[in-house]
């Protein structure tokens, strides 16, 4: 137990320093550091007395909530750590004294966490941020006062990603100039009023490191070597494949309609949560630049590595693109 506790304290020290470091160092290191911290917590999940002896509980909570907010798509891992620490009354008292609020806890564990804190610190009343009347946070827009069903609207930065065998896009209509990628990903992206550049960089890193692509070269008529339905079994990230010498590409398309809503009759479409065009263009370019920059950093300069090709459709004007896929393996994400 002493050795496991020492590893946790060492990992926590690095996590706290990273929390207070520059945004760039945080962005590049938070996933690896949280993974290390999570493992040390899991190894002590049945040792509540040992967890109670950890000194910098305040720093730990601030690291955890910052990570959960920065990487909402990794919420399962964050919730796992929170549930382990919730077993300790001392950790919950430390949360109550940290200045954090329930709004800082991931939404899908918030009620569970609130009940547990109330058991330990009855006088602690978390200060929840006021919600605007008539707003439905889950839908990203105004709630329907009549209670009728309304489709959920993606919020902030919405991304739809599809696996492709090849794809090409028209870059210059006047001269009919196309450029193309081979195997890789086609990424459609949209931004609403809540979108921030920090989320853009997080989304870029996630798409580069998530197991969304494949090295398989399946063609119609050929036998498939896929190990599981939908291609999950052979899935790998585009950057890992490039490090292994397998050519990959990412085609990015601006797609405002991903964040559309419905009007009052639930029939027509509306785009009232969209940003100004200049702001959307700035975020779009930042997203493409981040894919390029982080792709270079993640792939490195090993002799076997190949460069990731990042291709982006023009922001303005009509878009023409063609895609071939042996099963789109499609996912949707919000950041």
mmCIF file of C-alpha atoms in Angstrom:
data_model
loop_
_atom_site.group_PDB
_atom_site.id
_atom_site.type_symbol
_atom_site.label_atom_id
_atom_site.label_comp_id
_atom_site.label_asym_id
_atom_site.label_seq_id
_atom_site.Cartn_x
_atom_site.Cartn_y
_atom_site.Cartn_z
ATOM 1 C CA UNK A 1 0.000 0.000 0.000
ATOM 2 C CA UNK A 2 2.843 2.397 0.851
ATOM 3 C CA UNK A 3 4.386 1.965 -2.595
ATOM 4 C CA UNK A 4 1.068 2.528 -4.369
ATOM 5 C CA UNK A 5 0.409 5.596 -2.228
ATOM 6 C CA UNK A 6 3.849 6.981 -3.048
ATOM 7 C CA UNK A 7 3.154 6.562 -6.765
ATOM 8 C CA UNK A 8 -0.146 8.409 -6.371
ATOM 9 C CA UNK A 9 1.497 11.325 -4.541
ATOM 10 C CA UNK A 10 4.224 11.534 -7.191
ATOM 11 C CA UNK A 11 1.671 11.505 -9.995
ATOM 12 C CA UNK A 12 -0.481 14.063 -8.180
ATOM 13 C CA UNK A 13 2.471 16.418 -7.780
ATOM 14 C CA UNK A 14 3.060 16.390 -11.529
ATOM 15 C CA UNK A 15 -0.676 16.821 -12.166
ATOM 16 C CA UNK A 16 -0.918 19.892 -9.937
ATOM 17 C CA UNK A 17 2.103 21.480 -11.608
ATOM 18 C CA UNK A 18 0.572 20.825 -15.023
ATOM 19 C CA UNK A 19 -2.737 22.375 -13.934
ATOM 20 C CA UNK A 20 -0.926 25.661 -13.279
ATOM 21 C CA UNK A 21 1.343 25.463 -16.353
ATOM 22 C CA UNK A 22 0.919 27.194 -19.717
ATOM 23 C CA UNK A 23 -2.128 26.350 -21.878
ATOM 24 C CA UNK A 24 0.114 24.705 -24.480
ATOM 25 C CA UNK A 25 1.817 22.406 -21.951
ATOM 26 C CA UNK A 26 -1.564 21.575 -20.441
ATOM 27 C CA UNK A 27 -3.019 20.770 -23.851
ATOM 28 C CA UNK A 28 -0.136 18.521 -24.815
ATOM 29 C CA UNK A 29 0.261 16.740 -21.490
ATOM 30 C CA UNK A 30 -3.077 16.523 -19.690
ATOM 31 C CA UNK A 31 -4.260 13.222 -21.195
ATOM 32 C CA UNK A 32 -1.075 11.349 -20.399
ATOM 33 C CA UNK A 33 -0.894 12.828 -16.906
ATOM 34 C CA UNK A 34 -4.526 12.035 -16.147
ATOM 35 C CA UNK A 35 -4.016 8.483 -17.371
ATOM 36 C CA UNK A 36 -1.120 8.086 -14.937
ATOM 37 C CA UNK A 37 -3.082 9.647 -12.070
ATOM 38 C CA UNK A 38 -6.134 7.504 -12.826
ATOM 39 C CA UNK A 39 -4.122 4.278 -12.692
ATOM 40 C CA UNK A 40 -2.679 5.182 -9.297
ATOM 41 C CA UNK A 41 -6.201 5.897 -7.994
ATOM 42 C CA UNK A 42 -7.550 2.620 -9.358
ATOM 43 C CA UNK A 43 -4.766 0.733 -7.581
ATOM 44 C CA UNK A 44 -5.941 2.272 -4.296
ATOM 45 C CA UNK A 45 -9.680 2.037 -4.897
ATOM 46 C CA UNK A 46 -10.162 -0.300 -1.933
ATOM 47 C CA UNK A 47 -7.740 1.550 0.361
ATOM 48 C CA UNK A 48 -9.817 4.486 1.617
ATOM 49 C CA UNK A 49 -7.588 4.990 4.659
ATOM 50 C CA UNK A 50 -4.568 5.375 2.386
ATOM 51 C CA UNK A 51 -6.423 7.836 0.154
ATOM 52 C CA UNK A 52 -7.291 9.871 3.251
ATOM 53 C CA UNK A 53 -3.579 10.523 3.864
ATOM 54 C CA UNK A 54 -3.027 12.299 0.538
ATOM 55 C CA UNK A 55 -2.192 15.914 1.393
ATOM 56 C CA UNK A 56 -2.992 18.004 -1.679
ATOM 57 C CA UNK A 57 -6.619 16.978 -2.137
ATOM 58 C CA UNK A 58 -7.480 20.527 -3.195
ATOM 59 C CA UNK A 59 -4.988 20.395 -6.056
ATOM 60 C CA UNK A 60 -6.221 16.964 -7.050
ATOM 61 C CA UNK A 61 -9.847 18.103 -7.317
ATOM 62 C CA UNK A 62 -8.880 21.117 -9.414
ATOM 63 C CA UNK A 63 -6.844 18.916 -11.754
ATOM 64 C CA UNK A 64 -9.708 16.437 -12.106
ATOM 65 C CA UNK A 65 -12.423 19.003 -12.880
ATOM 66 C CA UNK A 66 -10.170 20.904 -15.290
ATOM 67 C CA UNK A 67 -9.415 17.699 -17.151
ATOM 68 C CA UNK A 68 -13.085 16.665 -17.281
ATOM 69 C CA UNK A 69 -14.027 20.060 -18.688
ATOM 70 C CA UNK A 70 -11.197 19.978 -21.246
ATOM 71 C CA UNK A 71 -11.860 16.383 -22.342
ATOM 72 C CA UNK A 72 -15.630 15.747 -22.026
ATOM 73 C CA UNK A 73 -15.361 12.855 -24.468
ATOM 74 C CA UNK A 74 -13.244 11.009 -21.854
ATOM 75 C CA UNK A 75 -15.919 11.432 -19.163
ATOM 76 C CA UNK A 76 -15.993 7.715 -18.295
ATOM 77 C CA UNK A 77 -12.408 7.850 -17.061
ATOM 78 C CA UNK A 78 -13.032 11.035 -15.125
ATOM 79 C CA UNK A 79 -16.153 9.589 -13.515
ATOM 80 C CA UNK A 80 -14.221 6.479 -12.521
ATOM 81 C CA UNK A 81 -11.705 8.557 -10.553
ATOM 82 C CA UNK A 82 -14.413 10.707 -8.972
ATOM 83 C CA UNK A 83 -16.327 7.637 -7.808
ATOM 84 C CA UNK A 84 -13.186 6.253 -6.172
ATOM 85 C CA UNK A 85 -12.515 9.493 -4.299
ATOM 86 C CA UNK A 86 -16.192 9.857 -3.336
ATOM 87 C CA UNK A 87 -15.762 6.880 -1.026
ATOM 88 C CA UNK A 88 -13.649 9.062 1.260
ATOM 89 C CA UNK A 89 -15.355 11.562 3.563
ATOM 90 C CA UNK A 90 -12.113 13.517 3.794
ATOM 91 C CA UNK A 91 -11.919 13.944 0.030
ATOM 92 C CA UNK A 92 -15.493 15.237 -0.061
ATOM 93 C CA UNK A 93 -14.751 17.707 2.750
ATOM 94 C CA UNK A 94 -11.738 18.887 0.767
ATOM 95 C CA UNK A 95 -13.988 19.452 -2.270
ATOM 96 C CA UNK A 96 -16.390 21.507 -0.172
ATOM 97 C CA UNK A 97 -13.496 23.695 1.001
ATOM 98 C CA UNK A 98 -11.816 24.024 -2.412
ATOM 99 C CA UNK A 99 -14.001 26.771 -3.846
ATOM 100 C CA UNK A 100 -15.304 24.454 -6.553
ATOM 101 C CA UNK A 101 -19.040 24.070 -7.166
ATOM 102 C CA UNK A 102 -21.332 21.347 -8.436
ATOM 103 C CA UNK A 103 -21.205 22.975 -11.861
ATOM 104 C CA UNK A 104 -17.552 21.958 -12.011
ATOM 105 C CA UNK A 105 -18.463 18.262 -11.701
ATOM 106 C CA UNK A 106 -19.239 16.362 -14.939
ATOM 107 C CA UNK A 107 -23.011 16.539 -15.583
ATOM 108 C CA UNK A 108 -23.568 12.787 -15.792
ATOM 109 C CA UNK A 109 -22.251 12.213 -12.265
ATOM 110 C CA UNK A 110 -23.369 15.493 -10.696
ATOM 111 C CA UNK A 111 -26.510 14.272 -8.904
ATOM 112 C CA UNK A 112 -24.721 11.244 -7.500
ATOM 113 C CA UNK A 113 -21.894 13.475 -6.301
ATOM 114 C CA UNK A 114 -24.298 16.011 -4.794
ATOM 115 C CA UNK A 115 -26.042 13.354 -2.671
ATOM 116 C CA UNK A 116 -22.736 12.027 -1.411
ATOM 117 C CA UNK A 117 -21.415 15.492 -0.470
ATOM 118 C CA UNK A 118 -24.654 16.235 1.382
ATOM 119 C CA UNK A 119 -24.146 13.120 3.508
ATOM 120 C CA UNK A 120 -20.693 14.253 4.598
ATOM 121 C CA UNK A 121 -21.051 18.045 4.741
ATOM 122 C CA UNK A 122 -24.736 18.811 5.417
ATOM 123 C CA UNK A 123 -24.095 22.556 5.667
ATOM 124 C CA UNK A 124 -22.353 22.671 2.305
ATOM 125 C CA UNK A 125 -24.709 24.131 -0.293
ATOM 126 C CA UNK A 126 -22.970 24.082 -3.682
ATOM 127 C CA UNK A 127 -23.383 27.316 -5.557
ATOM 128 C CA UNK A 128 -24.877 26.338 -8.886
ATOM 129 C CA UNK A 129 -24.741 28.877 -11.676
ATOM 130 C CA UNK A 130 -28.125 30.266 -12.551
ATOM 131 C CA UNK A 131 -29.736 28.920 -15.709
ATOM 132 C CA UNK A 132 -31.572 31.293 -17.985
ATOM 133 C CA UNK A 133 -35.355 30.834 -17.778
ATOM 134 C CA UNK A 134 -36.693 28.746 -20.622
ATOM 135 C CA UNK A 135 -33.275 27.366 -21.522
ATOM 136 C CA UNK A 136 -32.637 23.675 -22.068
ATOM 137 C CA UNK A 137 -28.883 23.150 -21.672
ATOM 138 C CA UNK A 138 -29.010 19.648 -23.110
ATOM 139 C CA UNK A 139 -30.549 20.944 -26.301
ATOM 140 C CA UNK A 140 -28.220 23.906 -26.579
ATOM 141 C CA UNK A 141 -31.087 26.336 -27.019
ATOM 142 C CA UNK A 142 -34.456 27.534 -25.762
ATOM 143 C CA UNK A 143 -36.681 24.909 -24.182
ATOM 144 C CA UNK A 144 -40.145 24.450 -25.586
ATOM 145 C CA UNK A 145 -42.529 25.948 -22.992
ATOM 146 C CA UNK A 146 -45.343 23.705 -24.216
ATOM 147 C CA UNK A 147 -43.379 20.548 -23.412
ATOM 148 C CA UNK A 148 -43.523 19.212 -26.994
ATOM 149 C CA UNK A 149 -40.705 17.026 -28.202
ATOM 150 C CA UNK A 150 -37.859 18.889 -29.923
ATOM 151 C CA UNK A 151 -34.694 17.421 -31.421
ATOM 152 C CA UNK A 152 -31.497 18.052 -29.472
ATOM 153 C CA UNK A 153 -29.201 20.660 -30.983
ATOM 154 C CA UNK A 154 -25.428 20.014 -30.947
ATOM 155 C CA UNK A 155 -23.696 22.742 -28.967
ATOM 156 C CA UNK A 156 -20.450 24.723 -29.171
ATOM 157 C CA UNK A 157 -18.358 22.723 -31.656
ATOM 158 C CA UNK A 158 -19.991 19.797 -33.432
ATOM 159 C CA UNK A 159 -17.979 17.261 -35.417
ATOM 160 C CA UNK A 160 -19.042 14.341 -37.597
ATOM 161 C CA UNK A 161 -16.184 12.060 -38.634
ATOM 162 C CA UNK A 162 -16.282 9.256 -41.200
ATOM 163 C CA UNK A 163 -13.654 6.743 -42.219
ATOM 164 C CA UNK A 164 -12.816 6.842 -45.927
ATOM 165 C CA UNK A 165 -10.840 4.845 -48.495
ATOM 166 C CA UNK A 166 -10.286 7.986 -50.527
ATOM 167 C CA UNK A 167 -11.804 11.456 -50.782
ATOM 168 C CA UNK A 168 -11.274 14.535 -52.899
ATOM 169 C CA UNK A 169 -12.480 18.129 -52.694
ATOM 170 C CA UNK A 170 -12.713 21.004 -55.150
ATOM 171 C CA UNK A 171 -10.301 23.735 -54.074
ATOM 172 C CA UNK A 172 -10.568 26.146 -57.007
ATOM 173 C CA UNK A 173 -13.777 26.089 -59.024
ATOM 174 C CA UNK A 174 -12.550 28.379 -61.817
ATOM 175 C CA UNK A 175 -9.838 25.971 -62.904
ATOM 176 C CA UNK A 176 -11.570 22.773 -61.721
ATOM 177 C CA UNK A 177 -8.706 22.010 -59.321
ATOM 178 C CA UNK A 178 -9.232 19.099 -56.930
ATOM 179 C CA UNK A 179 -6.961 17.702 -54.260
ATOM 180 C CA UNK A 180 -7.407 14.376 -52.498
ATOM 181 C CA UNK A 181 -6.484 12.082 -49.636
ATOM 182 C CA UNK A 182 -6.295 8.311 -49.525
ATOM 183 C CA UNK A 183 -7.261 6.264 -46.484
ATOM 184 C CA UNK A 184 -8.152 8.335 -43.458
ATOM 185 C CA UNK A 185 -10.952 10.524 -42.143
ATOM 186 C CA UNK A 186 -13.485 12.986 -43.520
ATOM 187 C CA UNK A 187 -14.364 15.507 -40.803
ATOM 188 C CA UNK A 188 -17.366 17.850 -41.006
ATOM 189 C CA UNK A 189 -17.322 20.649 -38.425
ATOM 190 C CA UNK A 190 -19.681 23.368 -37.222
ATOM 191 C CA UNK A 191 -19.491 26.067 -34.542
ATOM 192 C CA UNK A 192 -22.117 27.799 -32.390
ATOM 193 C CA UNK A 193 -21.982 30.730 -29.974
ATOM 194 C CA UNK A 194 -20.390 28.710 -27.169
ATOM 195 C CA UNK A 195 -17.387 27.577 -29.241
ATOM 196 C CA UNK A 196 -13.936 28.516 -27.921
ATOM 197 C CA UNK A 197 -10.495 28.144 -29.436
ATOM 198 C CA UNK A 198 -9.388 25.960 -26.513
ATOM 199 C CA UNK A 199 -12.041 23.408 -27.512
ATOM 200 C CA UNK A 200 -10.821 23.579 -31.100
ATOM 201 C CA UNK A 201 -7.347 22.414 -30.054
ATOM 202 C CA UNK A 202 -8.804 19.693 -27.812
ATOM 203 C CA UNK A 203 -10.999 18.452 -30.652
ATOM 204 C CA UNK A 204 -8.055 18.368 -33.052
ATOM 205 C CA UNK A 205 -5.934 16.344 -30.658
ATOM 206 C CA UNK A 206 -8.773 13.936 -29.948
ATOM 207 C CA UNK A 207 -9.426 13.275 -33.641
ATOM 208 C CA UNK A 208 -5.710 12.689 -34.223
ATOM 209 C CA UNK A 209 -5.323 10.238 -31.334
ATOM 210 C CA UNK A 210 -8.694 8.449 -31.189
ATOM 211 C CA UNK A 211 -8.928 5.025 -32.836
ATOM 212 C CA UNK A 212 -11.088 6.130 -35.748
ATOM 213 C CA UNK A 213 -9.106 4.996 -38.793
ATOM 214 C CA UNK A 214 -7.611 1.697 -39.995
ATOM 215 C CA UNK A 215 -4.670 0.351 -41.972
ATOM 216 C CA UNK A 216 -6.907 -2.160 -43.741
ATOM 217 C CA UNK A 217 -6.967 -1.844 -47.516
ATOM 218 C CA UNK A 218 -10.306 -3.486 -48.183
ATOM 219 C CA UNK A 219 -11.758 -3.156 -51.666
ATOM 220 C CA UNK A 220 -15.075 -4.399 -53.098
ATOM 221 C CA UNK A 221 -14.820 -8.093 -53.922
ATOM 222 C CA UNK A 222 -11.951 -8.712 -51.514
ATOM 223 C CA UNK A 223 -12.259 -10.729 -48.334
ATOM 224 C CA UNK A 224 -12.551 -8.559 -45.240
ATOM 225 C CA UNK A 225 -10.085 -9.089 -42.420
ATOM 226 C CA UNK A 226 -12.072 -7.029 -39.963
ATOM 227 C CA UNK A 227 -12.110 -8.517 -36.508
ATOM 228 C CA UNK A 228 -15.444 -7.104 -35.402
ATOM 229 C CA UNK A 229 -18.609 -5.497 -36.814
ATOM 230 C CA UNK A 230 -18.114 -1.938 -38.030
ATOM 231 C CA UNK A 231 -14.320 -2.180 -38.170
ATOM 232 C CA UNK A 232 -13.752 -1.568 -34.460
ATOM 233 C CA UNK A 233 -11.381 -4.473 -34.027
ATOM 234 C CA UNK A 234 -8.671 -3.110 -36.335
ATOM 235 C CA UNK A 235 -9.234 0.554 -35.515
ATOM 236 C CA UNK A 236 -6.220 2.789 -34.882
ATOM 237 C CA UNK A 237 -5.532 6.514 -34.763
ATOM 238 C CA UNK A 238 -4.308 8.335 -37.854
ATOM 239 C CA UNK A 239 -1.169 9.508 -36.052
ATOM 240 C CA UNK A 240 -0.296 6.019 -34.801
ATOM 241 C CA UNK A 241 -0.691 4.665 -38.319
ATOM 242 C CA UNK A 242 1.523 7.425 -39.717
ATOM 243 C CA UNK A 243 4.163 6.649 -37.080
ATOM 244 C CA UNK A 244 4.059 3.056 -38.359
ATOM 245 C CA UNK A 245 4.604 4.172 -41.938
ATOM 246 C CA UNK A 246 0.967 3.828 -43.078
ATOM 247 C CA UNK A 247 -0.169 6.838 -45.118
ATOM 248 C CA UNK A 248 -3.239 8.621 -43.735
ATOM 249 C CA UNK A 249 -5.150 11.780 -44.525
ATOM 250 C CA UNK A 250 -7.770 14.050 -42.965
ATOM 251 C CA UNK A 251 -10.219 16.046 -45.078
ATOM 252 C CA UNK A 252 -11.984 18.876 -43.210
ATOM 253 C CA UNK A 253 -15.283 20.385 -44.373
ATOM 254 C CA UNK A 254 -17.132 23.367 -42.847
ATOM 255 C CA UNK A 255 -20.748 22.329 -42.315
ATOM 256 C CA UNK A 256 -22.976 24.899 -40.621
ATOM 257 C CA UNK A 257 -26.046 22.666 -40.784
ATOM 258 C CA UNK A 258 -24.676 20.336 -38.067
ATOM 259 C CA UNK A 259 -25.827 22.864 -35.463
ATOM 260 C CA UNK A 260 -29.233 23.638 -36.916
ATOM 261 C CA UNK A 261 -32.344 23.727 -34.784
ATOM 262 C CA UNK A 262 -36.053 23.564 -35.499
ATOM 263 C CA UNK A 263 -38.568 26.360 -35.478
ATOM 264 C CA UNK A 264 -41.679 26.492 -33.305
ATOM 265 C CA UNK A 265 -43.706 24.144 -35.491
ATOM 266 C CA UNK A 266 -40.912 21.536 -35.337
ATOM 267 C CA UNK A 267 -40.819 21.448 -39.134
ATOM 268 C CA UNK A 268 -38.647 24.276 -40.433
ATOM 269 C CA UNK A 269 -34.942 24.644 -39.711
ATOM 270 C CA UNK A 270 -33.217 27.584 -38.093
ATOM 271 C CA UNK A 271 -29.610 28.571 -37.457
ATOM 272 C CA UNK A 272 -30.083 31.189 -34.760
ATOM 273 C CA UNK A 273 -27.218 29.887 -32.603
ATOM 274 C CA UNK A 274 -24.608 30.332 -35.287
ATOM 275 C CA UNK A 275 -21.655 32.685 -34.820
ATOM 276 C CA UNK A 276 -20.783 35.555 -37.096
ATOM 277 C CA UNK A 277 -19.187 34.325 -40.296
ATOM 278 C CA UNK A 278 -15.861 35.969 -39.460
ATOM 279 C CA UNK A 279 -15.733 34.184 -36.091
ATOM 280 C CA UNK A 280 -16.624 30.820 -37.655
ATOM 281 C CA UNK A 281 -13.921 31.254 -40.281
ATOM 282 C CA UNK A 282 -11.354 32.071 -37.586
ATOM 283 C CA UNK A 283 -12.243 28.937 -35.598
ATOM 284 C CA UNK A 284 -12.294 26.811 -38.747
ATOM 285 C CA UNK A 285 -8.803 27.925 -39.731
ATOM 286 C CA UNK A 286 -7.575 27.441 -36.158
ATOM 287 C CA UNK A 287 -8.952 23.890 -36.236
ATOM 288 C CA UNK A 288 -7.162 23.060 -39.495
ATOM 289 C CA UNK A 289 -3.937 24.675 -38.274
ATOM 290 C CA UNK A 290 -4.152 22.695 -35.028
ATOM 291 C CA UNK A 291 -4.591 19.425 -36.937
ATOM 292 C CA UNK A 292 -1.467 20.209 -38.954
ATOM 293 C CA UNK A 293 0.649 21.351 -36.007
ATOM 294 C CA UNK A 294 -0.367 18.664 -33.548
ATOM 295 C CA UNK A 295 -0.147 16.033 -36.263
ATOM 296 C CA UNK A 296 3.525 16.861 -36.765
ATOM 297 C CA UNK A 297 4.163 16.783 -33.015
ATOM 298 C CA UNK A 298 2.382 13.469 -32.447
ATOM 299 C CA UNK A 299 3.912 11.639 -35.403
ATOM 300 C CA UNK A 300 7.461 12.790 -34.742
ATOM 301 C CA UNK A 301 10.477 12.367 -36.988
ATOM 302 C CA UNK A 302 11.150 8.635 -36.796
ATOM 303 C CA UNK A 303 12.616 7.244 -40.002
ATOM 304 C CA UNK A 304 9.644 4.942 -40.572
ATOM 305 C CA UNK A 305 7.060 7.683 -40.041
ATOM 306 C CA UNK A 306 5.122 9.329 -42.866
ATOM 307 C CA UNK A 307 3.509 12.756 -42.837
ATOM 308 C CA UNK A 308 -0.205 13.107 -42.218
ATOM 309 C CA UNK A 309 -1.949 14.910 -45.082
ATOM 310 C CA UNK A 310 -4.465 17.450 -43.798
ATOM 311 C CA UNK A 311 -6.692 18.851 -46.530
ATOM 312 C CA UNK A 312 -9.358 21.503 -45.914
ATOM 313 C CA UNK A 313 -12.211 22.637 -48.120
ATOM 314 C CA UNK A 314 -12.485 26.384 -48.816
ATOM 315 C CA UNK A 315 -14.481 28.128 -46.114
ATOM 316 C CA UNK A 316 -16.533 30.293 -48.489
ATOM 317 C CA UNK A 317 -18.477 29.378 -51.588
ATOM 318 C CA UNK A 318 -19.945 26.109 -52.771
ATOM 319 C CA UNK A 319 -18.381 22.825 -51.771
ATOM 320 C CA UNK A 320 -17.852 19.837 -54.022
ATOM 321 C CA UNK A 321 -16.372 16.671 -52.606
ATOM 322 C CA UNK A 322 -16.407 12.983 -53.371
ATOM 323 C CA UNK A 323 -15.770 10.125 -50.942
ATOM 324 C CA UNK A 324 -15.307 6.375 -51.245
ATOM 325 C CA UNK A 325 -15.608 4.209 -48.156
ATOM 326 C CA UNK A 326 -15.701 0.520 -47.274
ATOM 327 C CA UNK A 327 -18.050 1.205 -44.369
ATOM 328 C CA UNK A 328 -18.139 4.823 -43.127
ATOM 329 C CA UNK A 329 -17.539 3.987 -39.419
ATOM 330 C CA UNK A 330 -19.239 7.294 -38.576
ATOM 331 C CA UNK A 331 -19.157 9.117 -35.229
ATOM 332 C CA UNK A 332 -20.515 12.434 -33.927
ATOM 333 C CA UNK A 333 -18.894 14.467 -31.135
ATOM 334 C CA UNK A 334 -19.481 17.746 -29.302
ATOM 335 C CA UNK A 335 -16.638 19.779 -27.792
#
